[in-house]
XYZ file of C-alpha atoms in Angstrom:
403
model
C -6.515 -10.088 102.624
C -4.698 -13.607 103.033
C -1.569 -12.014 101.771
C -1.738 -9.150 103.842
C -2.149 -11.405 107.127
C 1.070 -13.196 106.058
C 3.165 -10.136 105.773
C 1.867 -8.722 108.840
C 2.859 -11.831 110.764
C 6.060 -11.990 109.231
C 6.987 -8.375 110.160
C 6.104 -9.354 113.891
C 7.936 -12.481 113.753
C 4.855 -14.699 114.438
C 4.684 -18.159 113.181
C 1.527 -19.195 111.760
C 0.943 -22.903 112.434
C 0.346 -25.085 109.090
C -3.571 -25.319 109.996
C -3.877 -21.782 110.408
C -2.582 -21.208 106.617
C -4.775 -23.928 105.511
C -8.042 -22.456 106.913
C -6.980 -19.144 105.497
C -6.031 -20.300 102.209
C -9.419 -22.636 101.923
C -11.410 -19.318 102.553
C -9.688 -17.357 100.275
C -10.254 -20.127 97.484
C -13.746 -20.144 98.219
C -14.252 -16.584 97.835
C -11.978 -16.667 94.593
C -14.077 -19.540 92.958
C -17.200 -17.671 93.522
C -16.017 -13.943 92.544
C -13.927 -13.576 89.294
C -12.238 -10.208 90.521
C -10.614 -11.751 93.673
C -9.766 -14.903 91.790
C -6.247 -13.999 90.891
C -5.598 -12.923 94.596
C -6.423 -16.348 95.851
C -3.851 -17.918 93.321
C -1.112 -15.682 94.866
C -2.108 -17.057 98.210
C -1.933 -20.199 97.191
C 1.707 -19.715 95.775
C 2.887 -17.970 99.135
C 1.694 -21.217 101.251
C 3.385 -23.112 98.741
C 6.696 -21.472 98.885
C 6.436 -21.366 102.830
C 5.903 -24.677 103.672
C 6.856 -26.846 100.888
C 10.690 -27.502 101.432
C 11.121 -30.030 104.259
C 14.622 -29.254 105.179
C 14.803 -25.379 105.094
C 16.833 -23.892 108.035
C 17.058 -20.700 109.263
C 20.115 -19.351 112.218
C 19.992 -16.362 114.291
C 22.739 -14.105 113.433
C 25.544 -13.102 115.267
C 25.351 -15.993 117.887
C 28.981 -16.520 118.965
C 29.723 -20.610 118.589
C 31.502 -22.087 121.179
C 35.180 -23.655 120.837
C 35.090 -27.120 119.865
C 35.422 -29.656 122.149
C 38.540 -31.674 122.378
C 37.925 -35.199 121.952
C 38.262 -37.167 125.193
C 39.124 -40.952 126.137
C 35.515 -42.572 127.090
C 35.834 -45.443 129.576
C 32.105 -46.315 129.548
C 31.593 -50.248 130.195
C 28.011 -49.595 130.002
C 27.319 -46.741 127.478
C 23.444 -47.564 127.573
C 22.615 -47.050 131.341
C 22.857 -44.068 133.593
C 21.321 -41.076 134.964
C 19.878 -38.987 132.134
C 19.863 -35.476 131.411
C 16.642 -34.279 133.677
C 15.932 -31.126 131.467
C 15.712 -33.120 128.391
C 13.896 -36.106 130.128
C 11.300 -33.347 130.890
C 10.800 -32.361 127.166
C 10.492 -35.763 125.909
C 7.979 -36.564 128.881
C 6.064 -33.381 127.835
C 6.371 -34.748 124.237
C 4.818 -37.841 124.843
C 2.030 -36.439 127.312
C 0.895 -34.460 124.122
C 0.307 -37.273 122.328
C -2.137 -38.692 125.108
C -5.516 -37.379 126.118
C -5.514 -39.661 129.532
C -3.340 -38.923 132.338
C -0.842 -41.667 133.033
C 2.156 -42.660 135.126
C 4.962 -41.060 132.879
C 7.997 -42.766 130.835
C 9.453 -44.372 133.990
C 6.798 -46.959 134.312
C 3.668 -48.346 132.466
C 2.247 -45.800 130.215
C -1.706 -46.080 129.768
C -2.484 -44.936 126.157
C -4.861 -46.596 124.761
C -8.226 -48.494 126.264
C -7.133 -51.922 124.801
C -3.693 -52.401 126.600
C -0.710 -50.794 128.616
C 2.468 -49.716 126.828
C 5.646 -49.986 128.110
C 8.229 -47.355 126.632
C 12.110 -47.701 127.078
C 14.185 -44.581 125.689
C 18.079 -44.678 126.140
C 20.561 -42.374 124.918
C 24.632 -41.471 125.466
C 26.867 -39.261 124.023
C 29.376 -41.653 122.931
C 31.944 -38.627 122.585
C 31.881 -37.708 126.119
C 30.120 -40.662 127.910
C 27.104 -38.434 129.393
C 24.034 -40.338 129.664
C 21.145 -37.988 127.822
C 18.405 -40.270 128.555
C 17.561 -42.923 130.894
C 13.863 -44.274 130.549
C 13.845 -47.896 131.654
C 17.003 -48.288 129.947
C 17.818 -51.850 132.239
C 14.096 -52.913 131.846
C 13.925 -56.279 129.921
C 11.337 -56.298 127.119
C 10.283 -57.595 123.642
C 12.892 -55.940 120.992
C 11.791 -58.113 117.684
C 14.028 -58.071 115.039
C 16.590 -55.824 116.924
C 17.585 -58.982 118.313
C 19.525 -59.700 115.140
C 22.219 -57.448 116.176
C 23.101 -59.575 119.249
C 22.830 -62.778 116.738
C 25.186 -61.202 114.573
C 27.458 -60.795 117.155
C 27.304 -64.814 118.180
C 27.867 -65.592 114.560
C 31.505 -63.629 114.464
C 32.353 -64.681 118.067
C 31.797 -68.215 116.643
C 34.048 -67.104 113.557
C 37.042 -65.863 115.928
C 37.072 -69.174 117.986
C 37.376 -71.121 114.630
C 33.778 -72.913 114.773
C 32.652 -71.327 111.898
C 34.021 -69.762 108.701
C 33.643 -65.940 107.749
C 31.622 -66.733 104.510
C 27.982 -65.552 105.397
C 28.380 -61.648 104.438
C 25.825 -61.495 102.154
C 23.426 -64.000 104.335
C 24.005 -61.440 107.147
C 23.440 -58.381 105.115
C 20.115 -59.854 104.191
C 19.386 -60.604 107.908
C 20.211 -57.012 108.951
C 19.125 -54.873 105.992
C 16.166 -56.614 105.059
C 14.978 -58.038 108.549
C 14.829 -61.316 106.601
C 13.916 -64.087 109.030
C 14.852 -66.891 107.119
C 18.141 -65.956 106.964
C 18.244 -64.945 110.589
C 17.383 -68.955 111.166
C 20.284 -69.791 108.987
C 22.453 -67.979 111.039
C 21.365 -69.900 113.983
C 21.392 -72.850 112.636
C 25.080 -72.415 111.709
C 26.161 -71.481 115.282
C 23.749 -74.457 116.346
C 25.297 -77.164 114.115
C 22.321 -77.526 111.948
C 19.720 -76.627 114.491
C 18.625 -73.095 114.865
C 16.821 -73.662 118.340
C 19.924 -75.005 119.693
C 21.928 -72.184 117.766
C 19.892 -69.504 120.006
C 20.619 -71.131 123.126
C 24.412 -71.381 122.342
C 24.019 -67.680 121.261
C 22.320 -66.699 124.405
C 25.572 -68.110 126.435
C 27.862 -66.283 123.939
C 26.033 -62.875 124.494
C 26.100 -63.838 128.598
C 29.711 -64.338 128.297
C 30.177 -60.570 126.879
C 28.110 -59.191 129.756
C 24.600 -59.270 128.557
C 22.539 -61.256 130.903
C 18.994 -59.549 130.011
C 19.355 -60.164 126.061
C 17.415 -63.499 125.362
C 17.548 -64.840 121.446
C 15.146 -67.444 120.053
C 14.722 -68.963 116.822
C 11.911 -67.261 114.525
C 8.804 -68.949 114.133
C 6.906 -69.654 111.077
C 4.921 -66.278 110.441
C 7.463 -64.276 112.081
C 5.944 -63.472 115.418
C 8.296 -64.111 118.153
C 7.736 -62.358 121.372
C 10.996 -64.409 123.327
C 13.481 -62.292 121.352
C 14.119 -59.875 124.134
C 16.717 -57.591 125.613
C 16.818 -53.975 127.167
C 17.568 -50.738 125.477
C 20.785 -50.271 127.474
C 21.999 -53.671 126.668
C 21.384 -52.870 122.803
C 22.794 -49.372 123.400
C 26.218 -51.282 125.064
C 26.349 -53.742 121.900
C 25.930 -50.964 119.243
C 28.573 -48.510 120.856
C 31.157 -51.504 121.042
C 30.705 -52.433 117.654
C 30.937 -48.914 116.349
C 34.055 -47.868 118.737
C 35.688 -51.292 120.092
C 37.758 -49.133 122.587
C 34.646 -47.938 124.100
C 34.749 -51.545 126.191
C 37.438 -51.336 128.783
C 37.711 -55.263 128.820
C 40.216 -55.844 125.800
C 39.589 -59.554 126.109
C 35.858 -59.269 125.967
C 36.041 -56.759 122.611
C 33.753 -58.057 119.891
C 35.919 -59.763 116.728
C 35.028 -58.251 113.469
C 33.438 -55.171 114.355
C 34.207 -53.273 111.580
C 32.448 -55.604 109.364
C 29.427 -55.408 111.711
C 29.531 -52.017 111.235
C 29.478 -51.481 107.792
C 26.473 -53.835 107.612
C 24.821 -51.882 110.219
C 25.589 -48.520 108.278
C 23.998 -50.345 104.721
C 20.927 -48.619 103.443
C 17.508 -51.060 104.171
C 15.488 -51.814 101.415
C 12.374 -50.186 100.832
C 9.865 -51.352 103.330
C 12.171 -51.264 105.986
C 12.489 -47.712 107.078
C 14.020 -46.706 110.581
C 11.912 -44.816 113.040
C 14.753 -42.212 113.344
C 15.131 -39.891 110.267
C 12.785 -41.491 107.474
C 9.329 -40.407 107.282
C 7.564 -37.087 106.060
C 7.531 -35.586 109.473
C 11.634 -35.831 109.486
C 13.499 -32.421 109.926
C 16.911 -34.130 110.747
C 19.569 -33.552 107.935
C 20.764 -36.878 106.087
C 22.545 -35.385 103.418
C 26.061 -34.436 103.695
C 25.491 -31.207 101.549
C 23.734 -29.970 104.513
C 26.998 -29.087 106.186
C 27.245 -26.472 103.387
C 23.637 -25.230 104.015
C 23.301 -22.766 106.770
C 22.397 -25.371 109.221
C 25.957 -26.893 108.866
C 24.759 -30.589 109.993
C 23.816 -34.095 109.000
C 23.530 -37.581 110.492
C 25.060 -41.062 109.215
C 23.173 -44.115 110.822
C 24.049 -47.331 111.986
C 21.061 -49.206 112.934
C 18.602 -52.037 113.292
C 14.892 -52.030 113.601
C 12.131 -54.273 115.031
C 8.721 -54.809 114.891
C 5.980 -56.947 115.720
C 2.220 -56.200 116.326
C 2.647 -55.499 119.487
C 6.196 -54.104 119.752
C 8.460 -51.472 117.806
C 12.155 -50.668 118.226
C 14.797 -48.915 116.508
C 18.526 -49.365 118.138
C 21.376 -47.153 116.691
C 24.443 -45.152 116.880
C 24.155 -42.054 115.056
C 27.014 -40.077 113.901
C 26.108 -36.206 114.138
C 28.376 -33.946 112.024
C 28.137 -30.654 113.183
C 30.010 -27.947 111.590
C 31.701 -25.337 113.968
C 33.772 -22.388 113.614
C 36.740 -24.728 114.980
C 36.306 -27.046 112.266
C 33.796 -29.964 111.672
C 33.157 -31.954 114.513
C 31.780 -35.660 114.629
C 29.372 -36.674 117.463
C 28.284 -39.967 117.942
C 25.679 -41.160 120.325
C 23.728 -44.476 121.184
C 20.000 -44.057 120.868
C 17.163 -46.882 121.480
C 13.497 -46.317 121.304
C 11.621 -49.275 122.121
C 7.666 -49.709 123.055
C 5.911 -52.994 123.639
C 2.292 -54.046 124.095
C 2.451 -56.018 127.796
C -0.675 -57.711 126.672
C 0.535 -59.024 123.537
C -0.175 -62.751 122.697
C 1.650 -65.116 120.272
C -1.611 -66.498 119.126
C -3.544 -63.156 119.453
C -3.082 -59.628 118.062
C -5.280 -56.764 120.097
C -7.024 -54.234 117.845
C -5.128 -52.728 114.646
C -1.463 -53.414 115.387
C -0.310 -52.281 112.207
C -2.014 -48.717 112.786
C -0.858 -48.826 116.506
C 3.015 -49.436 114.866
C 2.764 -46.622 112.572
C 1.695 -44.093 115.152
C 4.907 -45.531 117.518
C 6.821 -44.979 114.797
C 5.875 -41.258 114.500
C 6.371 -40.774 118.170
C 9.814 -42.222 118.066
C 10.728 -39.819 115.086
C 9.379 -36.862 117.345
C 11.958 -38.215 120.202
C 14.889 -38.719 117.873
C 14.398 -35.061 116.472
C 14.348 -34.037 120.075
C 17.395 -35.212 121.132
C 19.178 -34.407 117.883
C 18.497 -31.092 118.233
C 19.328 -30.948 121.868
C 23.186 -32.085 120.671
C 22.969 -29.785 118.053
C 22.217 -26.565 120.147
C 24.873 -28.441 122.929
C 27.442 -28.655 120.573
C 26.817 -25.328 118.135
C 25.198 -22.948 120.473
C 23.053 -22.236 117.408
C 19.423 -21.378 117.038
C 17.426 -22.760 114.350
C 14.333 -22.906 112.580
C 12.765 -26.037 110.616
C 10.763 -25.319 107.727
C 8.888 -28.463 107.810
C 7.624 -27.256 111.248
C 6.622 -24.083 110.010
C 9.791 -22.242 112.064
C 8.574 -24.055 115.257
C 10.049 -27.383 115.930
C 7.720 -29.572 118.008
C 8.428 -29.329 121.899
C 11.086 -26.350 121.674
C 13.258 -26.143 124.561
């Protein structure tokens, strides 16, 4: 009976929700356990479900869909890659995605979002196609908020600025790697102490001045206190996107005199794999359907991503800021589309000496929402550049919030 349902839905191009499959399987197994005559059919149903949903990245494309001519590279002269008018249709999809996570109405992503009884959340979602300079998403890109360890990006920028000025030696690469890829707080304070001539708090003040000289007035750096709970490390999603864009490709900054020194060294560090326990909120996790292995260029999906990023988390703030290289296979050849993306959420009631509710549970839920947002933005770019329809096996052929 279960096998017959699967075959009929498949023939009719109907996709069953995984929960429906679980219910049917459970029913079949219950009957099978009680009746020897149908136990073999129950086993067959189990194997069919296993084969249908166990592959996380199983993609299918519609055939005979013409691909567009690959866009020609353009010279981008966007001084602030993080701030601009977003794509309204994409923003609507993201808004609907966030609506689905909440049971109560709230004012929306472009403002404060009431999502739980104990507090108010502020979201910032900022994305820019660095190939064309097109602003993809602008939800509160210019609002200053807590970014936790994501502010280790501007600390690294300040360090290399001092190296360029001849005030520091370029001999802290391992410490910088530990600061960025392990998010190691003592290493961060050590770098700030070097900038501040032995005093990390003085180094933070000097780093703020350096960042302002590059055009980032809303980035505020502070030394990390014992326990790591720093509510004073703040920035905007737009400024973080711009910093990463200028690290990734210095020519995106039209002011040659204000281009970051040692950008290739910083890019290499941001591209290193994180240690276990420091997963990103963009592609890591069981709910991910963005290909990250280059072998997928030869797969029917013909795409994968390379990530240069920094995460940040404390109980009350969760952040991921990145430049993501999306690699697409087209009829005109392989195409690389870099885009800057910052996803940030904070609890506006967070206190230095107090945590409301279960902060780690909250952080995990926010990370899932971020991965959802990341997937929506990636697949929008995939469709834009390949004009291919896709189906994700993990999500049972229907990607969440299909557009």
